[in-house]
């Protein structure tokens, strides 16, 4: 029978199955400091070990400071959490990229970078943006801490078979339309719960044309559509990216792996439980106006009138969102002023994102009253950017150049919005209070965040005047 | 984990769609290395007036406009909610906080996947009902102070005081685990021979999966 890539990976990992619940084998387990301490503590209390420490990779990212690391972490509670990860990794023999390791960074940035993420794998992490790794054609999903403990102890997870959804991106992206715009448009169309219960496969020419960085941005936000995971079938772009990375297979094993990976893409006759088509041929750069990522409009659009929505729940959500965001219906998106800019996160903190943002700010200056920060996704991204001189471009334009980590994506470290500040952010969540209590987040691409930085309001990065 | 068999309890209504886990418990409280004591932080930003961003929980003033601060709902063990409840971050701190506050069941038209999973791991029953049944419950709770519901997991029913009964579905394996309060890791460990066999087979089939370093 014809199978989708999702079915193929699933079938390949079922250890045993009963009453529709499979015990699924997990190939890679990524661990960060926030969602793991209780799991390790659980193991300790039950006298259990980590079954496959060599398949388990730990890194602190959420709490780490993005300023001078030599000073350590000033908040004692954050420091304890990072130290706890350190201690647990040592005690249980898990590979650990510590805070001062030059490879440290956001877990979803460093695993691909290190070649830990490979096609056809099952990958889990106590973090909802694990979907990012789906860019490689793997089944990658976020889990809770109890499940983290389960995977640590058994390298398996009881799971029910997900439904499959094809999101076919149709048409060619207009010039200057980024992967972030694509995924925001997808979520805008299917809604923040449109993918609940599904694993999404992204297909279409525009997806095939994306770089690995772009595919990661796309898959990263599958969870914001409610999907368990999102993925893109692997191809030569995938293989070229992986080849030669530290943890990737080498020599003869590499050849074998590539042969297998080539069998992963969905069979031509395969069917999905649901197929959605998203036409991007006339898409404008996207900006969210609300408090869930599906509340989004083009830069050429306006803040909608909640009364225009026929569904009472959608209407009520829009009303609450506009009240929280302090926006008036009908306001052109391009007239919304911002005072904070955050460029970074597991959605848009990779080298291509920084290059794109640098290109926009080059030769320009951050608008007065605006404060902007660039936080690379990992130590290696930071080093690469510095090698290319991007940091100089940012610094000369008046943006701050920081150490890697999650930073203001969720503000667990000191990087936070002050109450009522309005931010153009390249992260993935515009929830109430996400970047700081009463902070107002608008999600955009790196190009659009950069354009907002130099103009002080949202602006189409493709038509910025003068430089 | 505590077993869940039946629950006869007061209902508190939270009339908002897309309640995300950042709202259920904000980031300041994720720095803990324990799972207990998070009830005071539940719905922190909505629950307290001028909730500070440092995560302080003493000396705060309850915001009377927030539903859980309404004395009518004190002691509620069932939360009535709207669609896509628990969306966003995978933080299990969300069900930990709900449980610590006293909730043992949540009724909604839909839940986000990870949150839904996390509930079962902590002895909380998430119940999905049809939109018009949810509507009925919201008006019932608004109209009748002290509305209680009986949730029976074995029978898979929610019973109103009028004896009207709403059936719900639940995965049979999860149902058994919750009814008996089983330790899932222990159950999986009993399957160790199967896991061993799988690993052996896989090492031969896909040797590249062993990390190169
Ligand atoms: S960058 Fe943001 S979304 Fe990504 S892992 Fe860190 S906190 Fe989560």
XYZ file of C-alpha atoms and ligand atoms in Angstrom:
688
model
C 0.000 0.000 0.000
C 1.191 3.506 -0.799
C 2.408 5.277 2.312
C 3.241 8.835 3.285
C 6.627 9.630 4.812
C 4.803 9.983 8.121
C 3.471 6.413 7.887
C 6.889 5.102 6.850
C 8.678 6.617 9.826
C 5.913 5.559 12.169
C 5.870 1.935 10.976
C 9.635 1.787 11.254
C 9.545 2.673 14.963
C 6.743 0.563 16.399
C 8.215 -1.788 18.998
C 4.832 -3.272 19.849
C 1.234 -2.185 19.634
C -1.921 -2.802 21.638
C -5.424 -1.373 21.336
C -4.251 1.342 18.973
C -1.435 2.553 21.222
C 2.048 1.869 19.914
C 5.192 1.732 21.947
C 7.307 3.933 19.704
C 11.105 3.714 19.678
C 12.880 7.052 19.996
C 16.126 7.632 18.067
C 17.158 10.953 19.537
C 16.236 12.543 22.831
C 17.103 16.209 23.295
C 17.017 17.639 26.773
C 17.080 21.194 28.137
C 17.227 22.566 31.653
C 13.612 23.679 32.093
C 11.621 20.514 31.445
C 14.081 17.860 32.605
C 14.935 18.276 36.322
C 11.772 16.546 37.553
C 12.325 13.728 35.047
C 15.867 12.991 36.257
C 14.658 13.279 39.836
C 11.972 10.701 39.041
C 14.617 8.297 37.726
C 16.713 8.777 40.802
C 13.787 8.131 43.124
C 12.884 4.933 41.285
C 16.511 3.798 41.024
C 16.350 3.873 37.220
C 19.100 4.614 34.705
C 19.062 6.332 31.332
C 18.631 3.422 28.941
C 20.589 4.902 26.011
C 22.683 7.841 27.230
C 24.466 8.002 23.870
C 21.166 8.879 22.179
C 20.437 11.610 24.698
C 21.813 15.142 24.254
C 21.498 17.924 26.792
C 21.993 21.673 26.514
C 20.928 24.650 28.643
C 19.298 27.368 26.558
C 16.216 28.937 28.147
C 17.817 30.473 31.243
C 21.250 31.398 29.990
C 22.264 35.047 29.958
C 22.904 36.621 26.567
C 25.320 39.118 28.045
C 28.832 38.438 29.321
C 28.841 34.763 30.334
C 31.985 35.006 32.394
C 29.906 36.627 35.120
C 27.746 33.506 35.473
C 23.972 33.588 35.959
C 22.866 36.310 38.360
C 19.431 34.837 39.213
C 20.129 32.046 41.743
C 17.005 30.096 40.746
C 18.010 30.084 37.066
C 21.546 29.191 38.037
C 20.329 26.217 40.058
C 18.330 24.930 37.111
C 21.324 25.143 34.770
C 23.596 23.542 37.372
C 21.043 20.797 37.878
C 21.186 19.924 34.183
C 24.945 19.859 34.378
C 24.879 17.534 37.363
C 22.198 15.266 35.884
C 24.040 14.966 32.585
C 27.200 13.940 34.426
C 25.457 11.546 36.805
C 23.507 9.784 34.052
C 26.262 9.896 31.419
C 24.396 12.006 28.889
C 26.230 14.092 26.245
C 26.115 17.685 27.394
C 26.914 20.982 25.694
C 27.413 23.169 28.740
C 26.738 26.883 28.964
C 30.346 27.759 28.229
C 30.815 25.263 25.413
C 31.343 27.121 22.121
C 28.691 24.864 20.545
C 26.036 25.788 23.125
C 22.821 27.275 21.810
C 19.100 26.715 21.446
C 18.506 22.973 21.452
C 16.651 23.099 18.113
C 19.471 25.013 16.496
C 22.377 22.950 17.742
C 21.045 19.428 17.123
C 20.817 19.979 13.342
C 24.086 21.888 13.397
C 25.871 18.966 15.048
C 24.374 16.355 12.725
C 22.432 14.831 15.624
C 19.189 15.318 13.677
C 18.900 12.922 10.726
C 16.131 11.976 8.274
C 13.776 9.133 9.147
C 14.353 9.437 12.878
C 11.937 9.825 15.731
C 13.111 12.780 17.790
C 11.601 14.065 21.009
C 12.374 16.859 23.428
C 10.508 18.341 26.356
C 9.782 21.343 24.203
C 6.977 22.034 21.770
C 9.244 23.438 19.052
C 10.866 20.054 18.562
C 8.828 20.137 15.342
C 11.792 22.108 13.917
C 13.712 18.877 13.279
C 10.963 17.734 10.932
C 12.761 19.858 8.330
C 15.078 16.880 7.840
C 12.267 14.432 7.153
C 12.134 13.125 10.687
C 9.164 12.688 12.999
C 9.968 15.161 15.743
C 7.581 16.228 18.457
C 7.407 17.921 21.817
C 6.622 15.987 24.989
C 5.942 16.719 28.640
C 8.268 16.039 31.538
C 6.618 12.717 32.482
C 7.257 11.604 28.929
C 10.848 12.842 29.152
C 11.275 10.531 32.121
C 9.643 7.702 30.166
C 12.039 8.142 27.246
C 15.063 8.464 29.508
C 14.154 5.193 31.217
C 12.964 3.124 28.261
C 13.945 4.941 25.017
C 10.294 4.477 24.019
C 7.041 6.346 24.273
C 3.441 5.107 24.173
C 1.781 6.993 21.326
C -1.333 6.762 19.240
C -0.915 6.962 15.481
C -1.301 10.563 14.353
C -3.580 11.590 11.532
C -1.764 12.889 8.476
C -2.227 16.270 6.828
C -0.667 17.521 3.653
C -0.157 21.254 3.531
C 0.579 21.942 -0.087
C 2.121 25.320 -0.684
C 1.115 26.363 -4.140
C 2.446 29.053 -6.411
C 5.779 30.742 -6.462
C 6.669 33.035 -3.576
C 6.812 36.693 -4.645
C 10.241 38.254 -4.307
C 11.220 38.902 -0.693
C 8.671 36.486 0.795
C 10.360 34.398 3.463
C 9.693 30.988 5.045
C 8.324 32.833 8.092
C 5.720 34.487 5.889
C 4.774 31.099 4.461
C 4.184 29.501 7.834
C 2.345 32.515 9.242
C 0.098 32.424 6.170
C -0.514 28.702 6.709
C -1.481 29.260 10.348
C -3.603 32.258 9.369
C -5.489 30.028 6.964
C -5.967 26.849 9.012
C -6.046 28.502 12.444
C -4.062 28.031 15.640
C -5.821 24.707 16.265
C -6.200 23.694 12.611
C -3.550 21.014 12.863
C -4.549 19.499 16.205
C -4.132 15.722 16.169
C -2.227 15.778 12.883
C 1.316 15.531 11.678
C 1.754 17.891 8.745
C 3.824 17.199 5.671
C 4.664 20.393 3.824
C 4.795 19.861 0.070
C 4.973 21.915 -3.108
C 7.608 23.505 -5.285
C 8.070 26.466 -2.969
C 8.921 24.085 -0.116
C 11.369 22.079 -2.204
C 13.117 25.313 -3.111
C 13.749 26.208 0.534
C 17.141 25.852 2.164
C 17.412 23.734 5.327
C 17.267 26.905 7.405
C 14.028 27.860 5.672
C 12.545 24.406 6.135
C 13.397 24.574 9.833
C 11.540 27.888 10.142
C 8.559 26.314 8.418
C 8.442 23.146 10.532
C 9.258 25.005 13.749
C 5.874 26.668 13.770
C 3.807 23.588 12.874
C 2.996 23.452 16.580
C 1.536 26.972 16.361
C -1.075 25.492 14.032
C -1.688 22.896 16.747
C 0.017 20.053 14.843
C 1.974 17.431 16.720
C 4.760 17.752 14.192
C 5.553 19.111 10.775
C 7.988 17.715 8.268
C 9.499 18.088 4.831
C 10.675 15.052 2.858
C 14.474 14.849 2.599
C 16.279 15.494 -0.686
C 19.743 16.455 -1.883
C 19.481 19.806 -0.068
C 19.011 17.848 3.168
C 21.880 15.462 2.490
C 24.252 18.286 1.538
C 23.452 20.061 4.790
C 24.097 17.001 6.961
C 27.222 15.686 5.284
C 30.362 16.124 7.338
C 28.675 17.339 10.519
C 30.232 15.954 13.713
C 27.562 13.423 14.738
C 26.475 12.509 11.195
C 27.347 9.098 9.732
C 30.618 8.880 7.810
C 32.135 6.777 5.003
C 30.331 3.578 4.203
C 27.623 4.272 6.766
C 26.931 7.588 5.075
C 26.306 5.864 1.744
C 23.984 3.347 3.382
C 22.121 6.080 5.215
C 21.592 8.173 2.081
C 20.278 5.133 0.224
C 17.740 4.594 2.969
C 16.819 8.269 3.251
C 16.006 8.314 -0.460
C 13.251 5.775 0.213
C 11.523 8.037 2.742
C 9.516 10.505 0.616
C 5.789 9.819 0.390
C 4.766 7.382 -2.350
C 3.104 9.168 -5.269
C -0.217 7.414 -4.619
C -0.183 7.965 -0.861
C -3.205 9.696 0.630
C -3.518 11.929 3.678
C -6.359 12.233 6.154
C -6.625 15.852 5.150
C -5.088 18.058 2.466
C -4.965 21.832 2.576
C -3.711 24.072 -0.194
C -2.189 27.427 0.577
C -1.619 29.717 -2.386
C 1.289 32.056 -1.844
C 1.547 33.642 -5.266
C 0.279 37.002 -4.052
C 1.420 36.833 -0.420
C 2.714 40.008 1.254
C 5.128 39.963 4.237
C 3.138 38.836 7.277
C 2.687 40.567 10.635
C 0.584 39.177 13.500
C -1.818 41.626 15.121
C -3.271 39.418 17.864
C -2.343 37.083 20.667
C -2.242 33.834 18.766
C -0.117 33.240 15.667
C -3.171 32.688 13.472
C -4.205 36.312 13.973
C -2.108 37.632 11.138
C -2.295 40.054 8.207
C -0.118 41.259 5.343
C 1.953 44.422 5.663
C -0.417 45.942 3.090
C -3.419 45.047 5.278
C -5.207 46.539 8.263
C -6.042 45.500 11.794
C -9.370 43.688 11.337
C -12.630 44.585 12.984
C -13.560 41.778 15.414
C -17.210 42.321 14.484
C -16.373 41.164 10.956
C -15.836 37.581 12.158
C -18.958 35.437 12.023
C -17.782 32.735 14.464
C -18.589 34.023 17.976
C -15.509 32.397 19.535
C -13.195 33.865 16.877
C -14.881 37.246 17.341
C -14.455 37.135 21.095
C -10.778 36.091 20.748
C -10.164 38.981 18.349
C -11.826 41.450 20.719
C -9.721 40.294 23.645
C -6.604 40.309 21.468
C -7.108 43.882 20.263
C -7.767 45.061 23.802
C -4.566 43.415 25.008
C -2.560 44.631 22.009
C -4.080 48.121 22.269
C -4.946 48.232 18.579
C -7.839 49.926 16.829
C -9.691 48.112 14.034
C -8.894 49.511 10.616
C -5.395 50.733 11.501
C -3.009 50.057 8.609
C -0.458 47.458 9.751
C 2.280 49.694 8.355
C 1.294 52.469 10.772
C 1.772 50.419 13.949
C 4.797 51.820 15.812
C 7.244 49.585 17.678
C 9.910 50.325 20.250
C 11.554 46.913 20.704
C 13.012 44.502 18.198
C 14.002 40.907 18.866
C 15.862 38.961 16.201
C 16.593 35.392 17.230
C 14.928 32.193 18.583
C 14.692 28.661 17.253
C 12.411 29.993 14.534
C 14.739 32.635 13.099
C 18.079 32.542 14.908
C 20.134 30.752 12.252
C 22.807 32.163 10.000
C 20.538 32.825 7.001
C 18.172 34.748 9.241
C 20.977 36.933 10.514
C 22.271 37.502 6.985
C 18.788 38.543 5.869
C 18.366 40.968 8.758
C 21.860 42.396 8.290
C 21.153 43.059 4.624
C 18.179 45.238 5.563
C 19.901 47.259 8.294
C 23.218 47.657 6.457
C 24.000 51.313 6.056
C 20.895 52.319 8.007
C 20.359 53.274 11.643
C 17.961 52.028 14.241
C 15.133 54.576 14.516
C 15.192 56.853 17.534
C 13.373 55.460 20.543
C 13.790 51.896 19.308
C 15.956 49.322 21.020
C 16.890 46.252 19.030
C 18.710 43.086 19.907
C 20.133 40.265 17.833
C 20.557 36.932 19.609
C 22.166 34.180 17.541
C 20.665 30.715 17.896
C 23.957 29.096 18.854
C 27.619 29.719 19.539
C 28.477 28.429 16.085
C 25.945 30.723 14.414
C 27.460 33.587 16.351
C 30.985 32.662 15.300
C 29.945 32.277 11.674
C 28.159 35.634 11.708
C 31.247 37.301 13.154
C 33.412 35.696 10.516
C 31.136 37.227 7.895
C 31.222 40.590 9.651
C 27.472 40.625 10.294
C 27.989 41.689 13.890
C 29.708 44.853 12.685
C 26.757 45.614 10.425
C 24.369 45.210 13.351
C 26.475 47.156 15.802
C 27.053 50.011 13.356
C 23.320 50.211 12.735
C 22.728 50.397 16.491
C 21.497 46.875 17.251
C 22.843 44.942 20.216
C 24.840 41.811 19.452
C 24.307 39.134 22.104
C 25.385 35.686 23.256
C 23.245 32.731 22.083
C 20.123 31.407 23.814
C 16.340 31.590 23.890
C 16.467 35.097 25.290
C 13.421 37.283 24.710
C 11.515 34.567 22.887
C 10.158 33.767 26.332
C 12.106 35.989 28.678
C 13.115 33.456 31.293
C 16.417 35.246 31.492
C 16.576 39.026 32.021
C 15.729 39.759 28.349
C 12.105 40.830 28.650
C 9.665 43.427 27.430
C 8.616 46.067 29.923
C 4.840 46.301 30.451
C 3.003 47.654 27.378
C 6.111 47.750 25.194
C 5.441 46.780 21.605
C 7.888 44.459 19.927
C 8.551 43.193 16.418
C 9.842 39.701 17.103
C 11.134 36.898 14.908
C 10.069 34.321 17.494
C 7.031 32.071 17.326
C 4.551 33.046 20.039
C 2.608 36.261 20.489
C 0.708 35.010 23.534
C -0.219 37.430 26.294
C 2.788 38.041 28.506
C 5.028 35.693 26.522
C 7.896 38.173 26.206
C 7.177 39.916 29.487
C 4.099 40.801 31.470
C 1.736 42.982 29.392
C 4.283 43.058 26.583
C 2.858 43.229 23.063
C 4.418 40.901 20.520
C 4.065 41.014 16.753
C 5.569 38.039 14.945
C 7.453 38.768 11.746
C 10.346 37.568 9.587
C 13.934 38.726 10.264
C 13.708 41.054 7.255
C 10.536 42.634 8.616
C 11.959 42.939 12.136
C 14.990 44.680 10.651
C 12.787 47.021 8.621
C 10.803 47.861 11.761
C 14.052 48.533 13.611
C 15.175 51.184 11.146
C 11.792 52.821 10.609
C 10.218 52.551 14.078
C 7.047 51.002 12.640
C 6.138 48.031 10.473
C 7.322 48.534 6.916
C 7.664 46.403 3.822
C 11.344 45.485 3.801
C 11.240 45.176 0.018
C 10.433 48.813 -0.576
C 12.407 50.614 2.126
C 13.534 53.934 0.758
C 17.136 55.184 0.793
C 20.014 53.612 2.639
C -0.122 9.110 40.125
C -3.567 9.136 41.750
C -6.246 7.042 40.072
C -9.306 8.741 38.605
C -12.583 6.844 38.846
C -15.459 9.227 39.469
C -15.544 12.879 40.391
C -18.555 14.720 41.770
C -17.508 18.337 42.077
C -18.164 22.017 41.663
C -17.475 23.512 38.224
C -15.619 26.748 37.476
C -16.126 28.277 34.010
C -13.238 29.865 32.101
C -14.870 31.508 29.127
C -11.929 32.075 26.770
C -10.708 30.208 23.691
C -7.053 29.298 23.057
C -5.946 29.483 26.687
C -2.230 28.765 26.294
C 0.125 27.211 28.806
C 1.963 30.529 29.189
C -1.316 31.870 30.620
C -1.882 28.781 32.762
C 1.531 29.267 34.312
C 3.989 31.925 33.158
C 7.699 31.504 32.642
C 8.823 32.820 36.048
C 7.612 29.568 37.573
C 9.393 27.238 35.193
C 12.689 27.654 36.982
C 11.707 25.222 39.687
C 13.241 21.793 39.851
C 10.195 20.364 41.664
C 6.678 19.531 40.516
C 4.805 20.601 43.606
C 3.649 23.908 44.996
C 2.698 25.504 41.686
C -0.996 26.033 42.519
C -0.386 29.579 43.774
C 0.984 30.479 40.351
C -1.938 29.104 38.346
C -3.246 31.788 35.922
C -0.846 34.156 37.680
C -1.193 37.158 35.377
C -4.997 36.976 35.359
C -5.465 36.040 38.959
C -3.557 38.749 40.773
C -3.779 42.506 40.414
C -0.378 43.869 39.422
C 1.187 40.422 39.369
C 4.893 41.232 39.468
C 7.203 39.780 36.837
C 9.609 38.396 39.449
C 7.272 35.529 40.291
C 6.547 36.645 43.858
C 3.412 35.011 45.235
C 3.109 36.501 48.717
C 1.290 39.710 49.499
C -0.550 39.934 46.179
C -4.108 41.152 45.756
C -6.567 38.871 44.043
C -8.229 40.413 40.997
C -11.963 40.076 41.745
C -12.833 40.122 38.043
C -11.053 36.808 37.455
C -13.427 33.901 37.674
C -11.385 31.716 40.034
C -11.382 34.543 42.551
C -15.169 34.484 42.652
C -16.095 32.882 45.992
C -18.857 30.958 44.196
C -16.191 28.789 42.595
C -13.994 28.220 45.615
C -13.165 24.544 45.875
C -14.038 23.776 42.225
C -12.384 20.615 40.974
C -13.741 20.751 37.435
C -12.699 23.470 34.983
C -15.032 24.218 32.099
C -13.103 25.705 29.190
C -13.219 26.651 25.514
C -11.516 25.309 22.414
C -7.819 24.589 22.024
C -7.281 24.674 25.780
C -3.628 24.239 26.780
C -2.091 25.288 23.464
C 1.495 26.422 23.119
C 4.412 25.365 25.235
C 4.789 21.716 26.297
C 5.434 22.692 29.937
C 4.017 20.037 32.250
C 4.066 22.770 34.859
C 0.601 23.640 33.487
C -1.130 20.426 34.615
C 1.040 20.413 37.766
C -0.310 23.865 38.652
C -3.911 22.894 37.842
C -3.601 19.760 39.953
C -1.929 21.561 42.825
C -4.717 24.147 42.773
C -7.257 21.345 43.051
C -8.525 20.624 39.536
C -8.954 16.953 38.654
C -10.892 17.320 35.398
C -11.130 19.818 32.543
C -14.038 19.878 30.122
C -13.563 21.600 26.760
C -14.599 21.262 23.114
C -10.951 20.604 22.201
C -7.487 20.462 23.740
C -3.995 20.979 22.390
C -2.258 17.605 21.973
C 0.710 17.879 24.320
C -1.341 19.357 27.130
C -3.968 16.635 26.659
C -1.239 13.987 27.012
C 0.286 15.693 30.013
C -3.031 15.650 31.873
C -3.272 11.868 31.751
C 0.247 11.539 33.149
C -0.845 13.476 36.220
C -4.202 11.989 37.047
C -6.182 14.830 35.476
C -8.998 13.786 33.145
C -9.461 16.004 30.082
C -12.984 15.542 28.724
C -13.925 16.553 25.189
C -17.607 17.349 24.671
C -19.511 18.637 21.647
C -19.730 22.414 21.159
C -23.457 22.579 21.958
C -22.969 20.498 25.109
C -20.220 22.906 26.160
C -22.592 25.808 25.461
C -25.215 24.114 27.641
C -22.756 23.692 30.480
C -21.620 27.324 30.302
C -25.196 28.581 30.551
C -26.016 26.071 33.281
C -23.019 27.158 35.354
C -23.771 30.849 34.788
C -27.452 30.400 35.639
C -27.176 28.081 38.613
C -24.689 28.975 41.321
C -23.089 25.901 42.822
C -23.467 23.778 39.680
C -21.864 20.400 40.166
C -21.156 17.666 37.667
C -20.566 13.981 38.072
C -17.836 12.625 35.846
C -17.695 8.855 35.603
C -14.634 7.590 33.769
C -15.683 3.908 33.624
C -19.019 4.810 32.101
C -17.415 7.677 30.117
C -20.164 10.097 31.037
C -20.652 13.589 32.380
C -23.893 13.723 34.369
C -25.694 16.990 35.065
C -27.784 17.558 38.186
C -30.863 17.102 35.982
C -29.517 13.576 35.334
C -28.999 14.525 31.725
C -25.940 12.619 30.553
C -23.260 13.562 28.046
C -21.125 10.627 26.890
C -17.469 11.188 25.945
C -14.770 9.102 24.304
C -11.353 8.320 25.689
C -8.529 6.128 24.453
C -8.950 2.657 26.085
C -5.317 2.352 27.143
C -5.254 5.776 28.755
C -8.563 5.029 30.426
C -7.189 1.885 32.065
C -4.045 3.669 33.191
C -6.039 6.464 34.760
C -8.617 4.180 36.372
C -5.863 2.181 37.995
C -3.332 4.951 38.515
C -0.683 2.841 36.767
C 3.008 3.660 36.437
C 3.534 3.732 32.686
C 7.300 3.463 32.898
C 6.952 0.278 34.909
C 4.605 -1.089 32.244
C 7.037 -0.271 29.443
C 9.911 -1.811 31.401
C 8.013 -5.088 31.403
C 8.359 -4.964 27.633
C 12.155 -4.709 27.850
C 12.709 -7.964 25.876
C 10.722 -6.477 22.991
C 12.698 -3.247 23.183
C 15.968 -5.213 23.263
C 14.927 -7.181 20.194
C 13.894 -4.025 18.378
C 17.234 -2.370 19.137
C 19.209 -5.376 17.952
C 17.288 -5.575 14.713
C 17.625 -1.860 14.171
C 21.380 -1.856 14.752
C 21.649 -4.260 11.844
C 19.131 -2.487 9.650
C 20.207 1.085 10.325
C 23.730 1.085 11.757
C 24.192 4.789 10.966
C 21.824 5.698 13.774
C 24.528 5.155 16.365
C 26.015 8.642 16.736
C 29.416 9.008 15.068
C 31.023 10.725 18.052
S 13.799 29.888 21.288
Fe 11.788 30.167 22.208
S 10.484 28.650 21.289
Fe 12.583 28.100 20.822
S 13.159 26.619 22.395
Fe 13.768 28.648 23.121
S 12.023 29.406 24.277
Fe 11.297 27.676 23.102
